[in-house]
Tab-separated table of C-alpha atoms and ligand atoms in Angstrom:
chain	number	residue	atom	x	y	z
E	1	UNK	CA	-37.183	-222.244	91.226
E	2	UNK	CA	-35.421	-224.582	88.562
E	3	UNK	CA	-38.328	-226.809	88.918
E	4	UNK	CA	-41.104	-223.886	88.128
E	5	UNK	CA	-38.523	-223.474	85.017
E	6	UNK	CA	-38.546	-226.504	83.877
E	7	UNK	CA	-42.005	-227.167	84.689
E	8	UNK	CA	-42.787	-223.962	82.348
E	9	UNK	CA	-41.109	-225.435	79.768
E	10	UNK	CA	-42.605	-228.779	79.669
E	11	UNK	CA	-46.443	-226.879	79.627
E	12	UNK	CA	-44.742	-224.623	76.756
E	13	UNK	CA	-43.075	-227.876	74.562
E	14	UNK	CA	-46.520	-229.400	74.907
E	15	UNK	CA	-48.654	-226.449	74.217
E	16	UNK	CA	-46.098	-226.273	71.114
E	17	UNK	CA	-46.264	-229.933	69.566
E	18	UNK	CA	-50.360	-229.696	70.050
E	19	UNK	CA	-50.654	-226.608	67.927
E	20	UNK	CA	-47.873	-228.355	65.068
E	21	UNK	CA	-50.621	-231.079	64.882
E	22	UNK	CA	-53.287	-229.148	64.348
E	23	UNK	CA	-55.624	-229.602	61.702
E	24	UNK	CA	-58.508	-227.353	61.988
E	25	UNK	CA	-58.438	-225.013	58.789
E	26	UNK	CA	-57.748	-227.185	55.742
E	27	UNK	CA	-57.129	-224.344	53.370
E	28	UNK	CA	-54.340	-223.606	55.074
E	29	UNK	CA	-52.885	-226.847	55.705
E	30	UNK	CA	-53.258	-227.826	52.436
E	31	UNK	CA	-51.457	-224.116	51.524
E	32	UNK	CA	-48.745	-224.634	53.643
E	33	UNK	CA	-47.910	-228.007	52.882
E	34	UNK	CA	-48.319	-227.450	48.505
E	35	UNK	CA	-45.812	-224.653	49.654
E	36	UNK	CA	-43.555	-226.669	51.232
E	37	UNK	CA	-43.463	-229.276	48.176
E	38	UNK	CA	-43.115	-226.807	45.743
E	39	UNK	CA	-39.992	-225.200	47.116
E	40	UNK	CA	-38.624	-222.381	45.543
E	41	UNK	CA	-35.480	-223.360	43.168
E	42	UNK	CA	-33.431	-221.194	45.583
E	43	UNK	CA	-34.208	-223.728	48.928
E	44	UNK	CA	-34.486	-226.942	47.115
E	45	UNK	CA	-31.660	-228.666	49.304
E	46	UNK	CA	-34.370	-227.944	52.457
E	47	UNK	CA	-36.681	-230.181	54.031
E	48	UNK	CA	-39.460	-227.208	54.322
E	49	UNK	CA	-41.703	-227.178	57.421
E	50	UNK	CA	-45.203	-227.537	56.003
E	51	UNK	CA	-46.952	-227.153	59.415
E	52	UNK	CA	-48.216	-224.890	61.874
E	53	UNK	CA	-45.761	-222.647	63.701
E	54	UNK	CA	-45.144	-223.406	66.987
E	55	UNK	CA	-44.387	-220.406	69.658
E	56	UNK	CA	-40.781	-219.236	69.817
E	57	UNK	CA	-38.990	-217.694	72.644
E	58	UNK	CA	-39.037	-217.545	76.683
E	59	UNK	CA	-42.160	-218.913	78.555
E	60	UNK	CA	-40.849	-217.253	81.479
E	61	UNK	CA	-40.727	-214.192	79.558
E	62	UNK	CA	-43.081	-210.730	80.371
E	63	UNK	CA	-43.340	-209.843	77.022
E	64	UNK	CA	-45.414	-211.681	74.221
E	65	UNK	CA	-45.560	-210.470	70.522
E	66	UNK	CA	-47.951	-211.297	68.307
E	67	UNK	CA	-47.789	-211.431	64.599
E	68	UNK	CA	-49.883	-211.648	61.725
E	69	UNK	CA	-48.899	-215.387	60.425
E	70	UNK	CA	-46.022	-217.441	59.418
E	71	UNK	CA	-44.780	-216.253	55.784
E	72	UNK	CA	-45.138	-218.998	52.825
E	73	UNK	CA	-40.941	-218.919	52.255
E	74	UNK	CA	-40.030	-217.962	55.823
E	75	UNK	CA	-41.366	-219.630	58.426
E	76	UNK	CA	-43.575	-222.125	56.959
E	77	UNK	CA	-39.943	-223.105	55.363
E	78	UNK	CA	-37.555	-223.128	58.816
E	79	UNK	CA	-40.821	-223.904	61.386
E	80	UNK	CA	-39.726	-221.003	63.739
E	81	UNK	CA	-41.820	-217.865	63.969
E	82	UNK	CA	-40.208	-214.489	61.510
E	83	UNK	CA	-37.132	-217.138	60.607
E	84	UNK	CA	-35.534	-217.195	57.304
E	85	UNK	CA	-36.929	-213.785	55.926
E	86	UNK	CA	-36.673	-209.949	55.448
E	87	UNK	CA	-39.076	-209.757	57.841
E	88	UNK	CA	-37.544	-211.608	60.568
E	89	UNK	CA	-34.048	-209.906	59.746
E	90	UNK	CA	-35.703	-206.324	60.677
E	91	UNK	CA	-37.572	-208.496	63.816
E	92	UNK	CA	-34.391	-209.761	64.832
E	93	UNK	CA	-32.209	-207.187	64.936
E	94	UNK	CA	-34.646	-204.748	66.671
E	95	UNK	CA	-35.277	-207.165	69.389
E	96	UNK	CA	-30.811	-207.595	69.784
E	97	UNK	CA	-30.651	-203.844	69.907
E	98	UNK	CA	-33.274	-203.789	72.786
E	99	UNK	CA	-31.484	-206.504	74.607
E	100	UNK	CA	-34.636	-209.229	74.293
E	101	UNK	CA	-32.200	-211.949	71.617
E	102	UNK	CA	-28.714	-212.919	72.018
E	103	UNK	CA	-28.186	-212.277	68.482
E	104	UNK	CA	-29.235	-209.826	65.545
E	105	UNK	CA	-30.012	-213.122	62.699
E	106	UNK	CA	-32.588	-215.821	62.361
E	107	UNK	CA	-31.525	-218.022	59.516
E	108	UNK	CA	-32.596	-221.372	60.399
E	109	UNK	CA	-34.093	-223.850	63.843
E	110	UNK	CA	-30.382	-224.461	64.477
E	111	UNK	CA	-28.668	-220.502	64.383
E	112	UNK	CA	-28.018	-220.600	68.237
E	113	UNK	CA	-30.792	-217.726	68.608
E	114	UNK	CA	-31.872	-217.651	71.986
E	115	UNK	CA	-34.847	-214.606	73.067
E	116	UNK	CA	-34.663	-213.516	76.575
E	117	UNK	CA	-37.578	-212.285	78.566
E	118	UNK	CA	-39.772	-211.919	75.066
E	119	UNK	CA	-42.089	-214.619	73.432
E	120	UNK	CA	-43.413	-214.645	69.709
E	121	UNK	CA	-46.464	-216.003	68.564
E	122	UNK	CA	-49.040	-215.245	65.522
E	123	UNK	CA	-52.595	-214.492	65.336
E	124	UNK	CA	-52.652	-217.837	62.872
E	125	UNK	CA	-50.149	-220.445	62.904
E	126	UNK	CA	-50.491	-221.287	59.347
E	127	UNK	CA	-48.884	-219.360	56.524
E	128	UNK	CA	-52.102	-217.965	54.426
E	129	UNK	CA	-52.473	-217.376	50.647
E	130	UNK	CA	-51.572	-213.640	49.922
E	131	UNK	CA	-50.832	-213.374	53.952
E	132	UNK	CA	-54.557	-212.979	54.339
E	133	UNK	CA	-56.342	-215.448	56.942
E	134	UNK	CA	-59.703	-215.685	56.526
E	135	UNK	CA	-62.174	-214.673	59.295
E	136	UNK	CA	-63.205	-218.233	60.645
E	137	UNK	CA	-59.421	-219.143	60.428
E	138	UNK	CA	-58.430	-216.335	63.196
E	139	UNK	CA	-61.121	-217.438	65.180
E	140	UNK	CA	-60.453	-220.839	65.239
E	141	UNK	CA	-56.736	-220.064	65.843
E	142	UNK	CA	-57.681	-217.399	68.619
E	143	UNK	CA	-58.224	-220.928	71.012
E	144	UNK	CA	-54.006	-221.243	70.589
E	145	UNK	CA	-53.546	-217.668	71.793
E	146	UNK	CA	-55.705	-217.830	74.626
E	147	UNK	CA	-53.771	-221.029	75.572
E	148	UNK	CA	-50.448	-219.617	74.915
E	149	UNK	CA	-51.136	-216.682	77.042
E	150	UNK	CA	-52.712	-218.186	79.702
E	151	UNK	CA	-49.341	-219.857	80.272
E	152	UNK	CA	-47.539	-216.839	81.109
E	153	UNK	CA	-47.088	-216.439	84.883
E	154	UNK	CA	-45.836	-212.953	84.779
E	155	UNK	CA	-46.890	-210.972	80.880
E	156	UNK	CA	-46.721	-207.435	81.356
E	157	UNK	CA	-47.003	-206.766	77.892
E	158	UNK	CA	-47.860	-207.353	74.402
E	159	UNK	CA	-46.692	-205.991	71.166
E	160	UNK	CA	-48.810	-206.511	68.134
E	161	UNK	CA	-47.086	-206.107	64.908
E	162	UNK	CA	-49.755	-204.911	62.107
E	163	UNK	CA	-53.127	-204.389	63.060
E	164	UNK	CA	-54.587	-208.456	62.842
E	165	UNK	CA	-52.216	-209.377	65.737
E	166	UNK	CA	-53.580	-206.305	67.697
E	167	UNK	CA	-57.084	-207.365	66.760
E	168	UNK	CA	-56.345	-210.902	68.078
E	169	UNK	CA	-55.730	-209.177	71.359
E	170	UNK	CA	-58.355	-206.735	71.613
E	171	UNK	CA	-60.291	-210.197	70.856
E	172	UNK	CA	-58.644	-211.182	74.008
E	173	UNK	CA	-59.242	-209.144	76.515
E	174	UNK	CA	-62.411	-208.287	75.503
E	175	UNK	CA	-63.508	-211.807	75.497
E	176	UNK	CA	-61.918	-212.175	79.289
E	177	UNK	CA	-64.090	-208.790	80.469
E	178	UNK	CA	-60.162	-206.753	80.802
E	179	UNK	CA	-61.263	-203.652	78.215
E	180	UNK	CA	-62.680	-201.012	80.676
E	181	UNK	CA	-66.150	-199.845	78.807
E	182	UNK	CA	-65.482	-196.678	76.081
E	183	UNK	CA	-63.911	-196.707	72.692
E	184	UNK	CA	-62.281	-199.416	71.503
E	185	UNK	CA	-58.698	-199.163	71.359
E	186	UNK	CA	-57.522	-197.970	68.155
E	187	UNK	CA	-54.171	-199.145	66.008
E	188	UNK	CA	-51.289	-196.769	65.494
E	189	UNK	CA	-47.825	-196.924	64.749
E	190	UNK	CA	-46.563	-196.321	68.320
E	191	UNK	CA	-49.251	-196.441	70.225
E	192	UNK	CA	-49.557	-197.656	74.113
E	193	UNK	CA	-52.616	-198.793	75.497
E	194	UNK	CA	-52.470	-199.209	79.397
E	195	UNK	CA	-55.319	-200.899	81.492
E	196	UNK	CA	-54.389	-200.780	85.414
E	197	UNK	CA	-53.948	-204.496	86.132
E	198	UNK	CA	-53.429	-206.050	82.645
E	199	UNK	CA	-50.595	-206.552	80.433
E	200	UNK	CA	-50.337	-202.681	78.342
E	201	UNK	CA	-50.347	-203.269	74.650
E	202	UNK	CA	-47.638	-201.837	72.627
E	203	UNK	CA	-48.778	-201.308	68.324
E	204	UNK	CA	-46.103	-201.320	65.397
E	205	UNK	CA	-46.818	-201.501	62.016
E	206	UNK	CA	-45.404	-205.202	61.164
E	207	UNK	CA	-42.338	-205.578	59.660
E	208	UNK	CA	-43.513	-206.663	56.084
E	209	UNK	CA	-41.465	-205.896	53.218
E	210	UNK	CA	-44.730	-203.855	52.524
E	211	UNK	CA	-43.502	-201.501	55.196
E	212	UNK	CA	-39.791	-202.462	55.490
E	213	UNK	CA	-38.870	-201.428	51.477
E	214	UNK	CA	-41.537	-198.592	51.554
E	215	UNK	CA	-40.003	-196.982	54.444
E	216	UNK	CA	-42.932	-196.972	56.241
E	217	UNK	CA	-41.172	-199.012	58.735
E	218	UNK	CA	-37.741	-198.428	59.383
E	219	UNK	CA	-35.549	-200.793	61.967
E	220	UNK	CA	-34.972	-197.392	64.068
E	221	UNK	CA	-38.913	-197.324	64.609
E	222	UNK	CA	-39.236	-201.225	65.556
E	223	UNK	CA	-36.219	-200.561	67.891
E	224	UNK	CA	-37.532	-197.532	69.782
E	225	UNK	CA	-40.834	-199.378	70.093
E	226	UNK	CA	-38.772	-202.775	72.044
E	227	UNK	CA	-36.440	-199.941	73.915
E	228	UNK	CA	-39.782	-198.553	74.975
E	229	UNK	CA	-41.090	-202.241	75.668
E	230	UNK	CA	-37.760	-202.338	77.762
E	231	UNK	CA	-38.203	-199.705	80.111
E	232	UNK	CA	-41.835	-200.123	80.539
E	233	UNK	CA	-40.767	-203.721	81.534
E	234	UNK	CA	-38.416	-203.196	83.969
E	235	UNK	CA	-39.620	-199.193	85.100
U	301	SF4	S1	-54.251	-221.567	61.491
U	301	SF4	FE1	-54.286	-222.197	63.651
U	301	SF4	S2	-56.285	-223.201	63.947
U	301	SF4	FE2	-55.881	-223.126	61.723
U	301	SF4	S3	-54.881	-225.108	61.244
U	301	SF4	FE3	-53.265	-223.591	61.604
U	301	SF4	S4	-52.774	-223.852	63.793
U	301	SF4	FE4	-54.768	-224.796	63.452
């Protein structure tokens, strides 16, 4: 068994330092990297990331959740998925109160977080101007997320926060013949989907300040959806 768990996380490091090199949508590169030089006045002691966001969290785990993209100032700053911003505070904390992270705080590659049965990855891996990927860019990202998934032995689930990560997995399992023929499923705040054999698919709106400040989104709702990821897990 320690050897499958090690093994796992060799295929994971390696799946992870493959997508950090990745070159394949220049806009963005050249976005996230003018970001990182620039630096806002507030992190100019950091050496910012610059690069594509590798996955975070257990490859062992049986839940995967997908995002929209790593934020200019977060993320593409501290080079670990919903680190270092409001976004990731709300993320963080829901995840703590569902039992998936060890602790409620992402500040930085080096806070002692640890996630537990839950993985985190991003429709792109490249923070995008105005959080907007174009088109062509999720597609040629979607070739990470069929990799990354592909190296879970045991998902049971996804949750897509906002409705691009939840597009990136209708994508998915359309693509791999899993969506059984009728409507296709629809985004809401809440929502389950549930195909007998696959991996159900929980929805949330994402954690943006967009939602967050607005009230849209409140850390009660992203908890009950993970405490609801929780017992569908292990029920
Ligand atoms: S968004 Fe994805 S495909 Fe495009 S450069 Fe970044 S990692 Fe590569």
């Amino acid at each position: 068994m320690a050897k499958q768990h090690r093994s796992a996380s060799a295929t994971w490091d390696r799946l992870n330092r493959r997508i950090v090199r990745c070159d394949r949508c220049p806009r963005l590169r050249e976005h996230c990297l003018t970001i990182a030089q620039e630096k806002r006045a507030a992190y100019r002691d950091w050496t910012c990331w610059g690069k594509p966001v590798p996955n975070l969290g257990d490859p062992r785990g049986r839940l995967l959740i997908v995002g929209l993209a790593p934020a200019a100032h977060g993320a593409n700053r501290t080079g670990r998925m919903f680190t270092g911003d409001r976004s990731g505070d709300f993320l963080f904390a829901a995840m703590h109160a569902a039992g998936f992270a060890n602790q409620p705080t992402a500040t930085d590659r080096d806070d002692g977080l640890m996630l537990q049965d839950i993985a985190v990855t991003a429709a792109a891996h490249c923070a995008p101007p105005a959080n907007k990927p174009t088109t062509e860019e999720l597609a040629k990202c979607r070739d990470w997320f069929d990799q990354t998934v592909d190296l879970f032995t045991d998902l049971r689930g996804f949750v897509a926060l906002g409705r691009i990560g939840f597009d990136q997995i209708v994508k998915l399992y359309r693509d791999r013949d899993w969506l059984p023929a009728g409507p296709r499923p629809k985004f809401a705040h809440g929502a389950v989907h549930t195909i007998t054999g696959r991996p159900f698919v929980m929805c949330s709106y994402h954690p943006s300040q967009q939602n967050t400040f607005t009230g849209r989104l409140t850390l009660e709702m992203l908890t009950a959806v993970f405490t609801e990821a929780r017992r569908r897990l292990d029920g």
